[in-house]
């Protein structure tokens, strides 16, 4: 199911709070601020929810109302809001050197962070190319792949295989790789050469493989081989996949999936790009998502949790093998971003990784992930909850009209129930999370890595209340 303006506006469309009270001039947010992925007309006659402050797992709006941030902002704020030591690390760096580019120069925090990421990343992923965010990291990875094959004498290899409904960013290359048709349609034609294969949604697996996860995984991975053969192996440069696919509602990989994907990539000399913009930096309880499932990518793309969102930063981490031809003779990778590897962002990323160690955040997720799953799975007793899926601290709860047949809501029902009720009611109940209908309708939750049972219970109870009420509207 799709809608002309799906995604985040489902979270924000239904806010009915009071007008914020400000001293002096009080501008209306919608007058001049063009919110991202937002149906702006929805704010013609009501205020935009405005978040002013955060502390730990909670945020406060401009009316002073408190919400549990059950999405870590946007899968970003791993360490929690309001961490003094992160703010301080930024202030110290800003005083010392607020900005310098990494175009033919280095600065100490970029050097130190690159070194640390290379040490943390699996296998020979040892070269770090910084950007300002996730889409730019994806863009970088595709360009690395294209130039790599030109450098090694295979100039025809430029295409990309990615998965249905997957989101990889909005710049024109990353958008071309993205598999969400309504996000792409207004901007066609996009960068040519990207092709879709099925994702790993086991809940809606084709009947022939719906009885066994492993067989489903083999089937889904084999579709990548099929696409490579259909396009011609001499034309395919890379496969872009997330460890757990976000859009569509948290699809973990079935057992054996990544083993087979790696094998296919090796057979056809195609790069395996693990898009970990969400899944890296502890979201799944490991530093990188690939480590959770034991596969070796050629490139990891990352952003979001690297700084816990205190400052923007992205990183594409590239293997020695792929870097090798770039390090020779007069070869240049003619690509970069003014703010890539920003000194303040690198400083806060280092402080964030220190905090990960000091507070054993990965260990916290590992110790509590089963409890999180078990708590969310209690919701399966509700008639509207069809599936609870995900891994680590990253879950999607699929809403259905009929649990037995798995029948989903049509566009009108989704508009009425999801947008018209669920997303607004969740917010009103003091729970900030995400109702997403880029695929079948899901509610997504991704709490901070500091969270424990108390936060899980609050999420479950608020969801239970709102989803029970929503069922009365079906
Ligand atoms: C898997 C994935 N790739 C890329 C992106 C794009 O990241 P950004 O919004 O930082 O450009 C996202 C954003 O959510 C993402 O989830």
Tab-separated table of N, CA and C in Angstrom, residues 97-247:
chain	number	residue	atom	x	y	z
A	97	UNK	N	39.389	24.065	16.952
A	97	UNK	CA	39.354	24.138	15.484
A	97	UNK	C	37.932	23.785	15.055
A	98	UNK	N	37.142	24.804	14.764
A	98	UNK	CA	35.724	24.557	14.451
A	98	UNK	C	35.580	23.923	13.078
A	99	UNK	N	36.409	24.359	12.146
A	99	UNK	CA	36.274	23.784	10.806
A	99	UNK	C	37.602	23.729	10.085
A	100	UNK	N	37.812	22.624	9.437
A	100	UNK	CA	38.823	22.527	8.390
A	100	UNK	C	38.440	21.354	7.491
A	101	UNK	N	38.640	21.500	6.175
A	101	UNK	CA	38.215	20.405	5.283
A	101	UNK	C	39.223	19.255	5.288
A	102	UNK	N	38.776	18.118	4.806
A	102	UNK	CA	39.718	16.993	4.648
A	102	UNK	C	40.025	16.783	3.164
A	103	UNK	N	40.035	17.887	2.440
A	103	UNK	CA	40.403	17.862	1.022
A	103	UNK	C	41.924	18.094	0.954
A	104	UNK	N	42.657	17.033	0.841
A	104	UNK	CA	44.136	17.052	0.796
A	104	UNK	C	44.776	17.440	2.116
A	105	UNK	N	43.989	17.692	3.147
A	105	UNK	CA	44.505	17.982	4.490
A	105	UNK	C	43.851	17.006	5.466
A	106	UNK	N	44.422	16.956	6.643
A	106	UNK	CA	43.809	16.150	7.703
A	106	UNK	C	43.649	17.027	8.934
A	107	UNK	N	42.845	16.608	9.847
A	107	UNK	CA	42.847	17.221	11.185
A	107	UNK	C	42.727	16.071	12.179
A	108	UNK	N	43.199	16.294	13.422
A	108	UNK	CA	43.390	15.149	14.324
A	108	UNK	C	42.140	14.324	14.602
A	109	UNK	N	40.969	14.962	14.762
A	109	UNK	CA	39.811	14.134	15.138
A	109	UNK	C	39.375	13.230	13.984
A	110	UNK	N	39.534	13.701	12.738
A	110	UNK	CA	39.181	12.850	11.586
A	110	UNK	C	40.142	11.662	11.510
A	111	UNK	N	41.425	11.932	11.754
A	111	UNK	CA	42.429	10.863	11.709
A	111	UNK	C	42.122	9.818	12.779
A	112	UNK	N	41.861	10.306	13.986
A	112	UNK	CA	41.633	9.393	15.109
A	112	UNK	C	40.343	8.584	14.909
A	113	UNK	N	39.310	9.257	14.404
A	113	UNK	CA	38.044	8.547	14.212
A	113	UNK	C	38.155	7.504	13.094
A	114	UNK	N	38.841	7.866	12.008
A	114	UNK	CA	39.024	6.908	10.910
A	114	UNK	C	39.757	5.671	11.427
A	115	UNK	N	40.786	5.925	12.239
A	115	UNK	CA	41.572	4.837	12.813
A	115	UNK	C	40.676	3.929	13.680
A	116	UNK	N	39.834	4.565	14.448
A	116	UNK	CA	38.973	3.800	15.364
A	116	UNK	C	37.911	3.003	14.602
A	117	UNK	N	37.347	3.611	13.564
A	117	UNK	CA	36.330	2.893	12.787
A	117	UNK	C	36.959	1.717	12.040
A	118	UNK	N	38.170	1.933	11.513
A	118	UNK	CA	38.856	0.838	10.821
A	118	UNK	C	39.107	-0.320	11.780
A	119	UNK	N	39.442	0.012	13.029
A	119	UNK	CA	39.702	-1.048	14.020
A	119	UNK	C	38.406	-1.788	14.383
A	120	UNK	N	37.306	-1.075	14.426
A	120	UNK	CA	36.023	-1.679	14.829
A	120	UNK	C	35.359	-2.458	13.693
A	121	UNK	N	35.582	-2.001	12.442
A	121	UNK	CA	34.850	-2.588	11.308
A	121	UNK	C	35.367	-3.994	11.013
A	122	UNK	N	34.503	-4.857	10.490
A	122	UNK	CA	34.918	-6.248	10.267
A	122	UNK	C	35.951	-6.390	9.143
A	123	UNK	N	36.816	-7.390	9.299
A	123	UNK	CA	37.767	-7.783	8.245
A	123	UNK	C	38.666	-6.647	7.809
A	124	UNK	N	38.831	-6.530	6.478
A	124	UNK	CA	39.784	-5.546	5.943
A	124	UNK	C	39.093	-4.241	5.548
A	125	UNK	N	37.998	-3.889	6.224
A	125	UNK	CA	37.372	-2.587	5.969
A	125	UNK	C	38.185	-1.525	6.709
A	126	UNK	N	39.145	-0.948	5.997
A	126	UNK	CA	40.147	-0.120	6.669
A	126	UNK	C	40.264	1.308	6.148
A	127	UNK	N	39.480	1.658	5.127
A	127	UNK	CA	39.584	3.026	4.616
A	127	UNK	C	38.243	3.726	4.841
A	128	UNK	N	38.309	4.885	5.493
A	128	UNK	CA	37.078	5.572	5.895
A	128	UNK	C	36.915	6.851	5.076
A	129	UNK	N	35.812	6.950	4.342
A	129	UNK	CA	35.500	8.159	3.571
A	129	UNK	C	34.329	8.848	4.259
A	130	UNK	N	34.598	10.015	4.873
A	130	UNK	CA	33.554	10.699	5.637
A	130	UNK	C	32.638	11.521	4.735
A	131	UNK	N	31.379	11.604	5.153
A	131	UNK	CA	30.394	12.459	4.483
A	131	UNK	C	29.613	13.171	5.578
A	132	UNK	N	28.488	13.792	5.199
A	132	UNK	CA	27.693	14.495	6.218
A	132	UNK	C	26.473	13.697	6.649
A	133	UNK	N	26.201	12.557	6.005
A	133	UNK	CA	25.005	11.808	6.384
A	133	UNK	C	24.887	10.511	5.607
A	134	UNK	N	23.745	9.844	5.768
A	134	UNK	CA	23.550	8.510	5.210
A	134	UNK	C	23.472	8.486	3.694
A	135	UNK	N	22.645	9.360	3.126
A	135	UNK	CA	22.472	9.372	1.668
A	135	UNK	C	23.796	9.643	0.969
A	136	UNK	N	24.573	10.549	1.541
A	136	UNK	CA	25.885	10.864	0.949
A	136	UNK	C	26.839	9.669	1.060
A	137	UNK	N	26.693	8.876	2.107
A	137	UNK	CA	27.541	7.678	2.225
A	137	UNK	C	27.159	6.658	1.157
A	138	UNK	N	25.854	6.530	0.908
A	138	UNK	CA	25.375	5.606	-0.125
A	138	UNK	C	25.855	6.080	-1.500
A	139	UNK	N	25.707	7.380	-1.728
A	139	UNK	CA	26.159	7.987	-2.983
A	139	UNK	C	27.655	7.697	-3.188
A	140	UNK	N	28.413	7.882	-2.124
A	140	UNK	CA	29.866	7.645	-2.160
A	140	UNK	C	30.155	6.193	-2.536
A	141	UNK	N	29.423	5.269	-1.906
A	141	UNK	CA	29.690	3.843	-2.141
A	141	UNK	C	29.432	3.471	-3.600
A	142	UNK	N	28.373	4.010	-4.175
A	142	UNK	CA	28.092	3.679	-5.579
A	142	UNK	C	29.205	4.239	-6.476
A	143	UNK	N	29.649	5.466	-6.187
A	143	UNK	CA	30.705	6.062	-6.996
A	143	UNK	C	32.035	5.311	-6.832
A	144	UNK	N	32.325	4.879	-5.602
A	144	UNK	CA	33.541	4.062	-5.392
A	144	UNK	C	33.452	2.804	-6.256
A	145	UNK	N	32.283	2.150	-6.223
A	145	UNK	CA	32.122	0.891	-6.969
A	145	UNK	C	32.311	1.124	-8.473
A	146	UNK	N	31.709	2.207	-8.985
A	146	UNK	CA	31.813	2.471	-10.428
A	146	UNK	C	33.263	2.733	-10.832
A	147	UNK	N	33.939	3.597	-10.058
A	147	UNK	CA	35.313	3.942	-10.433
A	147	UNK	C	36.253	2.751	-10.224
A	148	UNK	N	36.002	1.978	-9.176
A	148	UNK	CA	36.826	0.790	-8.911
A	148	UNK	C	36.856	-0.109	-10.151
A	149	UNK	N	35.660	-0.381	-10.700
A	149	UNK	CA	35.644	-1.298	-11.857
A	149	UNK	C	36.285	-0.670	-13.093
A	150	UNK	N	36.197	0.637	-13.233
A	150	UNK	CA	36.912	1.286	-14.347
A	150	UNK	C	38.419	1.110	-14.148
A	151	UNK	N	38.859	1.295	-12.895
A	151	UNK	CA	40.302	1.217	-12.611
A	151	UNK	C	40.865	-0.187	-12.820
A	152	UNK	N	40.040	-1.201	-12.591
A	152	UNK	CA	40.596	-2.560	-12.750
A	152	UNK	C	40.268	-3.155	-14.129
A	153	UNK	N	39.807	-2.290	-15.034
A	153	UNK	CA	39.622	-2.748	-16.414
A	153	UNK	C	38.301	-3.431	-16.682
A	154	UNK	N	37.287	-3.124	-15.868
A	154	UNK	CA	35.949	-3.652	-16.138
A	154	UNK	C	34.961	-2.479	-16.198
A	155	UNK	N	35.144	-1.587	-17.178
A	155	UNK	CA	34.404	-0.312	-17.174
A	155	UNK	C	32.898	-0.468	-17.382
A	156	UNK	N	32.473	-1.640	-17.837
A	156	UNK	CA	31.033	-1.838	-18.094
A	156	UNK	C	30.239	-2.100	-16.830
A	157	UNK	N	30.925	-2.308	-15.705
A	157	UNK	CA	30.196	-2.652	-14.475
A	157	UNK	C	29.831	-1.364	-13.722
A	158	UNK	N	28.548	-1.005	-13.791
A	158	UNK	CA	28.098	0.231	-13.126
A	158	UNK	C	26.754	0.077	-12.423
A	159	UNK	N	26.036	-1.026	-12.717
A	159	UNK	CA	24.663	-1.131	-12.198
A	159	UNK	C	24.622	-1.578	-10.743
A	160	UNK	N	23.459	-1.351	-10.134
A	160	UNK	CA	23.249	-1.694	-8.731
A	160	UNK	C	21.980	-2.514	-8.573
A	161	UNK	N	22.060	-3.531	-7.734
A	161	UNK	CA	20.871	-4.303	-7.360
A	161	UNK	C	20.525	-3.920	-5.920
A	162	UNK	N	19.252	-3.615	-5.673
A	162	UNK	CA	18.810	-3.353	-4.294
A	162	UNK	C	17.419	-3.960	-4.123
A	163	UNK	N	16.832	-3.787	-2.925
A	163	UNK	CA	15.629	-4.568	-2.628
A	163	UNK	C	14.355	-3.715	-2.608
A	164	UNK	N	13.262	-4.380	-2.877
A	164	UNK	CA	11.962	-3.711	-2.930
A	164	UNK	C	11.668	-3.031	-1.596
A	165	UNK	N	11.117	-1.853	-1.685
A	165	UNK	CA	10.704	-0.990	-0.547
A	165	UNK	C	11.889	-0.449	0.262
A	166	UNK	N	13.116	-0.880	-0.022
A	166	UNK	CA	14.251	-0.402	0.780
A	166	UNK	C	14.476	1.093	0.552
A	167	UNK	N	14.848	1.786	1.617
A	167	UNK	CA	15.140	3.221	1.552
A	167	UNK	C	16.643	3.429	1.707
A	168	UNK	N	17.238	4.128	0.754
A	168	UNK	CA	18.687	4.353	0.827
A	168	UNK	C	19.064	5.833	0.734
A	169	UNK	N	18.070	6.731	0.778
A	169	UNK	CA	18.397	8.152	0.757
A	169	UNK	C	17.741	8.886	-0.390
A	170	UNK	N	17.951	10.203	-0.432
A	170	UNK	CA	17.188	11.039	-1.369
A	170	UNK	C	18.022	11.746	-2.435
A	171	UNK	N	19.345	11.736	-2.336
A	171	UNK	CA	20.120	12.313	-3.432
A	171	UNK	C	19.884	11.429	-4.654
A	172	UNK	N	20.131	11.949	-5.853
A	172	UNK	CA	19.585	11.251	-7.019
A	172	UNK	C	20.155	9.845	-7.240
A	173	UNK	N	21.420	9.648	-6.858
A	173	UNK	CA	21.967	8.289	-6.954
A	173	UNK	C	21.347	7.391	-5.900
A	174	UNK	N	21.361	7.860	-4.645
A	174	UNK	CA	20.796	7.063	-3.542
A	174	UNK	C	19.307	6.818	-3.766
A	175	UNK	N	18.629	7.807	-4.334
A	175	UNK	CA	17.197	7.654	-4.600
A	175	UNK	C	16.955	6.627	-5.701
A	176	UNK	N	17.868	6.581	-6.645
A	176	UNK	CA	17.762	5.579	-7.700
A	176	UNK	C	17.874	4.172	-7.098
A	177	UNK	N	18.726	4.026	-6.089
A	177	UNK	CA	18.900	2.727	-5.418
A	177	UNK	C	17.695	2.414	-4.523
A	178	UNK	N	17.058	3.460	-4.014
A	178	UNK	CA	15.880	3.296	-3.143
A	178	UNK	C	14.767	2.545	-3.881
A	179	UNK	N	14.029	1.736	-3.129
A	179	UNK	CA	12.978	0.916	-3.759
A	179	UNK	C	11.563	1.327	-3.364
A	180	UNK	N	11.351	2.615	-3.134
A	180	UNK	CA	10.017	3.098	-2.738
A	180	UNK	C	9.459	3.947	-3.888
A	181	UNK	N	8.641	3.367	-4.784
A	181	UNK	CA	8.244	4.067	-6.009
A	181	UNK	C	7.678	5.474	-5.807
A	182	UNK	N	6.796	5.745	-4.827
A	182	UNK	CA	6.257	7.105	-4.734
A	182	UNK	C	7.286	8.165	-4.347
A	183	UNK	N	8.410	7.742	-3.764
A	183	UNK	CA	9.459	8.726	-3.457
A	183	UNK	C	10.245	9.082	-4.723
A	184	UNK	N	10.195	8.176	-5.713
A	184	UNK	CA	11.025	8.344	-6.899
A	184	UNK	C	10.283	9.030	-8.041
A	185	UNK	N	8.970	8.721	-8.125
A	185	UNK	CA	8.189	9.141	-9.293
A	185	UNK	C	8.331	10.636	-9.623
A	186	UNK	N	8.272	11.543	-8.623
A	186	UNK	CA	8.324	12.969	-8.988
A	186	UNK	C	9.658	13.386	-9.604
A	187	UNK	N	10.673	12.543	-9.479
A	187	UNK	CA	12.020	12.967	-9.893
A	187	UNK	C	12.590	12.143	-11.047
A	188	UNK	N	11.754	11.289	-11.607
A	188	UNK	CA	12.234	10.491	-12.736
A	188	UNK	C	12.491	11.417	-13.925
A	189	UNK	N	13.444	11.141	-14.799
A	189	UNK	CA	14.327	9.981	-14.744
A	189	UNK	C	15.464	10.185	-13.741
A	190	UNK	N	15.758	9.129	-13.004
A	190	UNK	CA	16.848	9.158	-12.033
A	190	UNK	C	18.106	8.555	-12.656
A	191	UNK	N	19.123	8.378	-11.839
A	191	UNK	CA	20.371	7.796	-12.335
A	191	UNK	C	20.079	6.390	-12.869
A	192	UNK	N	20.449	6.112	-14.116
A	192	UNK	CA	20.105	4.805	-14.676
A	192	UNK	C	20.941	3.670	-14.075
A	193	UNK	N	20.376	2.465	-14.147
A	193	UNK	CA	21.169	1.279	-13.802
A	193	UNK	C	20.880	0.688	-12.448
A	194	UNK	N	19.709	0.989	-11.848
A	194	UNK	CA	19.436	0.319	-10.574
A	194	UNK	C	18.218	-0.593	-10.719
A	195	UNK	N	18.302	-1.765	-10.096
A	195	UNK	CA	17.290	-2.808	-10.290
A	195	UNK	C	16.881	-3.420	-8.960
A	196	UNK	N	15.573	-3.758	-8.842
A	196	UNK	CA	15.047	-4.253	-7.564
A	196	UNK	C	14.912	-5.765	-7.548
A	197	UNK	N	15.138	-6.329	-6.368
A	197	UNK	CA	14.844	-7.747	-6.115
A	197	UNK	C	13.981	-7.815	-4.856
A	198	UNK	N	13.370	-8.982	-4.552
A	198	UNK	CA	12.532	-9.071	-3.350
A	198	UNK	C	13.341	-8.850	-2.075
A	199	UNK	N	12.667	-8.337	-1.054
A	199	UNK	CA	13.316	-8.165	0.251
A	199	UNK	C	13.094	-9.423	1.102
A	200	UNK	N	13.427	-9.353	2.388
A	200	UNK	CA	13.336	-10.554	3.235
A	200	UNK	C	12.135	-10.480	4.188
A	201	UNK	N	10.983	-10.111	3.653
A	201	UNK	CA	9.753	-10.063	4.448
A	201	UNK	C	9.157	-11.473	4.543
A	202	UNK	N	9.537	-12.194	5.591
A	202	UNK	CA	9.088	-13.582	5.725
A	202	UNK	C	7.585	-13.664	6.003
A	203	UNK	N	7.055	-12.650	6.661
A	203	UNK	CA	5.611	-12.627	6.972
A	203	UNK	C	4.785	-12.695	5.683
A	204	UNK	N	5.332	-12.136	4.613
A	204	UNK	CA	4.605	-12.146	3.340
A	204	UNK	C	5.421	-12.896	2.268
A	205	UNK	N	6.068	-13.962	2.697
A	205	UNK	CA	6.861	-14.770	1.763
A	205	UNK	C	5.949	-15.435	0.733
A	206	UNK	N	6.443	-15.635	-0.498
A	206	UNK	CA	5.648	-16.365	-1.482
A	206	UNK	C	5.329	-17.772	-0.952
A	207	UNK	N	4.159	-18.271	-1.337
A	207	UNK	CA	3.678	-19.513	-0.726
A	207	UNK	C	4.661	-20.672	-0.837
A	208	UNK	N	5.362	-20.744	-1.953
A	208	UNK	CA	6.234	-21.921	-2.153
A	208	UNK	C	7.365	-22.022	-1.137
A	209	UNK	N	7.705	-20.887	-0.506
A	209	UNK	CA	8.781	-20.917	0.499
A	209	UNK	C	8.325	-20.359	1.853
A	210	UNK	N	7.024	-20.275	2.051
A	210	UNK	CA	6.521	-19.618	3.267
A	210	UNK	C	6.570	-20.528	4.495
A	211	UNK	N	6.880	-21.807	4.300
A	211	UNK	CA	6.869	-22.751	5.419
A	211	UNK	C	8.203	-22.818	6.154
A	212	UNK	N	9.276	-22.289	5.552
A	212	UNK	CA	10.593	-22.487	6.147
A	212	UNK	C	11.479	-21.260	5.894
A	213	UNK	N	11.948	-20.662	6.986
A	213	UNK	CA	12.706	-19.410	6.862
A	213	UNK	C	13.983	-19.581	6.048
A	214	UNK	N	14.633	-20.738	6.264
A	214	UNK	CA	15.899	-20.953	5.571
A	214	UNK	C	15.681	-21.060	4.052
A	215	UNK	N	14.644	-21.793	3.706
A	215	UNK	CA	14.343	-21.921	2.262
A	215	UNK	C	13.953	-20.583	1.669
A	216	UNK	N	13.208	-19.810	2.469
A	216	UNK	CA	12.828	-18.469	2.014
A	216	UNK	C	14.084	-17.618	1.796
A	217	UNK	N	15.020	-17.725	2.734
A	217	UNK	CA	16.268	-16.961	2.619
A	217	UNK	C	17.033	-17.330	1.358
A	218	UNK	N	17.090	-18.612	1.082
A	218	UNK	CA	17.786	-19.077	-0.117
A	218	UNK	C	17.081	-18.539	-1.376
A	219	UNK	N	15.755	-18.621	-1.331
A	219	UNK	CA	14.960	-18.134	-2.470
A	219	UNK	C	15.219	-16.642	-2.697
A	220	UNK	N	15.158	-15.858	-1.590
A	220	UNK	CA	15.318	-14.393	-1.714
A	220	UNK	C	16.721	-14.051	-2.218
A	221	UNK	N	17.747	-14.732	-1.690
A	221	UNK	CA	19.123	-14.461	-2.131
A	221	UNK	C	19.292	-14.851	-3.606
A	222	UNK	N	18.688	-15.951	-3.997
A	222	UNK	CA	18.821	-16.395	-5.391
A	222	UNK	C	18.217	-15.397	-6.384
A	223	UNK	N	17.279	-14.591	-5.907
A	223	UNK	CA	16.695	-13.575	-6.805
A	223	UNK	C	17.770	-12.542	-7.180
A	224	UNK	N	18.775	-12.378	-6.297
A	224	UNK	CA	19.872	-11.455	-6.616
A	224	UNK	C	20.699	-12.028	-7.762
A	225	UNK	N	20.966	-13.315	-7.672
A	225	UNK	CA	21.719	-13.952	-8.759
A	225	UNK	C	20.942	-13.841	-10.076
A	226	UNK	N	19.652	-14.095	-9.977
A	226	UNK	CA	18.792	-14.012	-11.165
A	226	UNK	C	18.883	-12.619	-11.802
A	227	UNK	N	18.846	-11.580	-10.944
A	227	UNK	CA	18.903	-10.203	-11.467
A	227	UNK	C	20.267	-9.914	-12.090
A	228	UNK	N	21.326	-10.405	-11.449
A	228	UNK	CA	22.673	-10.178	-12.007
A	228	UNK	C	22.777	-10.837	-13.392
A	229	UNK	N	22.239	-12.057	-13.488
A	229	UNK	CA	22.306	-12.761	-14.780
A	229	UNK	C	21.437	-12.060	-15.817
A	230	UNK	N	20.269	-11.576	-15.395
A	230	UNK	CA	19.374	-10.896	-16.343
A	230	UNK	C	20.004	-9.601	-16.858
A	231	UNK	N	20.658	-8.867	-15.962
A	231	UNK	CA	21.278	-7.593	-16.371
A	231	UNK	C	22.585	-7.830	-17.113
A	232	UNK	N	23.213	-8.964	-16.822
A	232	UNK	CA	24.537	-9.264	-17.389
A	232	UNK	C	25.594	-8.990	-16.333
A	233	UNK	N	26.286	-10.035	-15.857
A	233	UNK	CA	27.296	-9.842	-14.800
A	233	UNK	C	28.342	-8.787	-15.156
A	234	UNK	N	28.609	-8.606	-16.447
A	234	UNK	CA	29.621	-7.613	-16.840
A	234	UNK	C	29.134	-6.182	-16.658
A	235	UNK	N	27.847	-6.038	-16.308
A	235	UNK	CA	27.314	-4.675	-16.147
A	235	UNK	C	26.977	-4.340	-14.692
A	236	UNK	N	27.067	-5.319	-13.788
A	236	UNK	CA	26.624	-5.069	-12.405
A	236	UNK	C	27.823	-4.800	-11.500
A	237	UNK	N	27.762	-3.669	-10.782
A	237	UNK	CA	28.869	-3.273	-9.909
A	237	UNK	C	28.636	-3.666	-8.456
A	238	UNK	N	27.406	-3.531	-7.970
A	238	UNK	CA	27.213	-3.687	-6.521
A	238	UNK	C	25.795	-4.109	-6.171
A	239	UNK	N	25.706	-4.763	-5.003
A	239	UNK	CA	24.418	-5.079	-4.387
A	239	UNK	C	24.356	-4.260	-3.098
A	240	UNK	N	23.279	-3.489	-2.922
A	240	UNK	CA	23.092	-2.687	-1.702
A	240	UNK	C	22.002	-3.325	-0.859
A	241	UNK	N	22.348	-3.727	0.359
A	241	UNK	CA	21.361	-4.335	1.270
A	241	UNK	C	21.599	-3.850	2.693
A	242	UNK	N	20.520	-3.694	3.439
A	242	UNK	CA	20.646	-3.390	4.870
A	242	UNK	C	20.689	-4.712	5.637
A	243	UNK	N	21.393	-4.746	6.764
A	243	UNK	CA	21.365	-5.972	7.590
A	243	UNK	C	19.929	-6.320	7.985
A	244	UNK	N	19.202	-5.339	8.543
A	244	UNK	CA	17.756	-5.465	8.780
A	244	UNK	C	17.121	-4.323	7.996
A	245	UNK	N	16.282	-4.654	7.026
A	245	UNK	CA	15.696	-3.598	6.190
A	245	UNK	C	14.675	-2.800	6.981
A	246	UNK	N	14.846	-1.491	6.954
A	246	UNK	CA	13.959	-0.616	7.723
A	246	UNK	C	12.599	-0.438	7.061
A	247	UNK	N	12.602	0.116	5.842
A	247	UNK	CA	11.326	0.454	5.205
A	247	UNK	C	10.535	-0.819	4.908
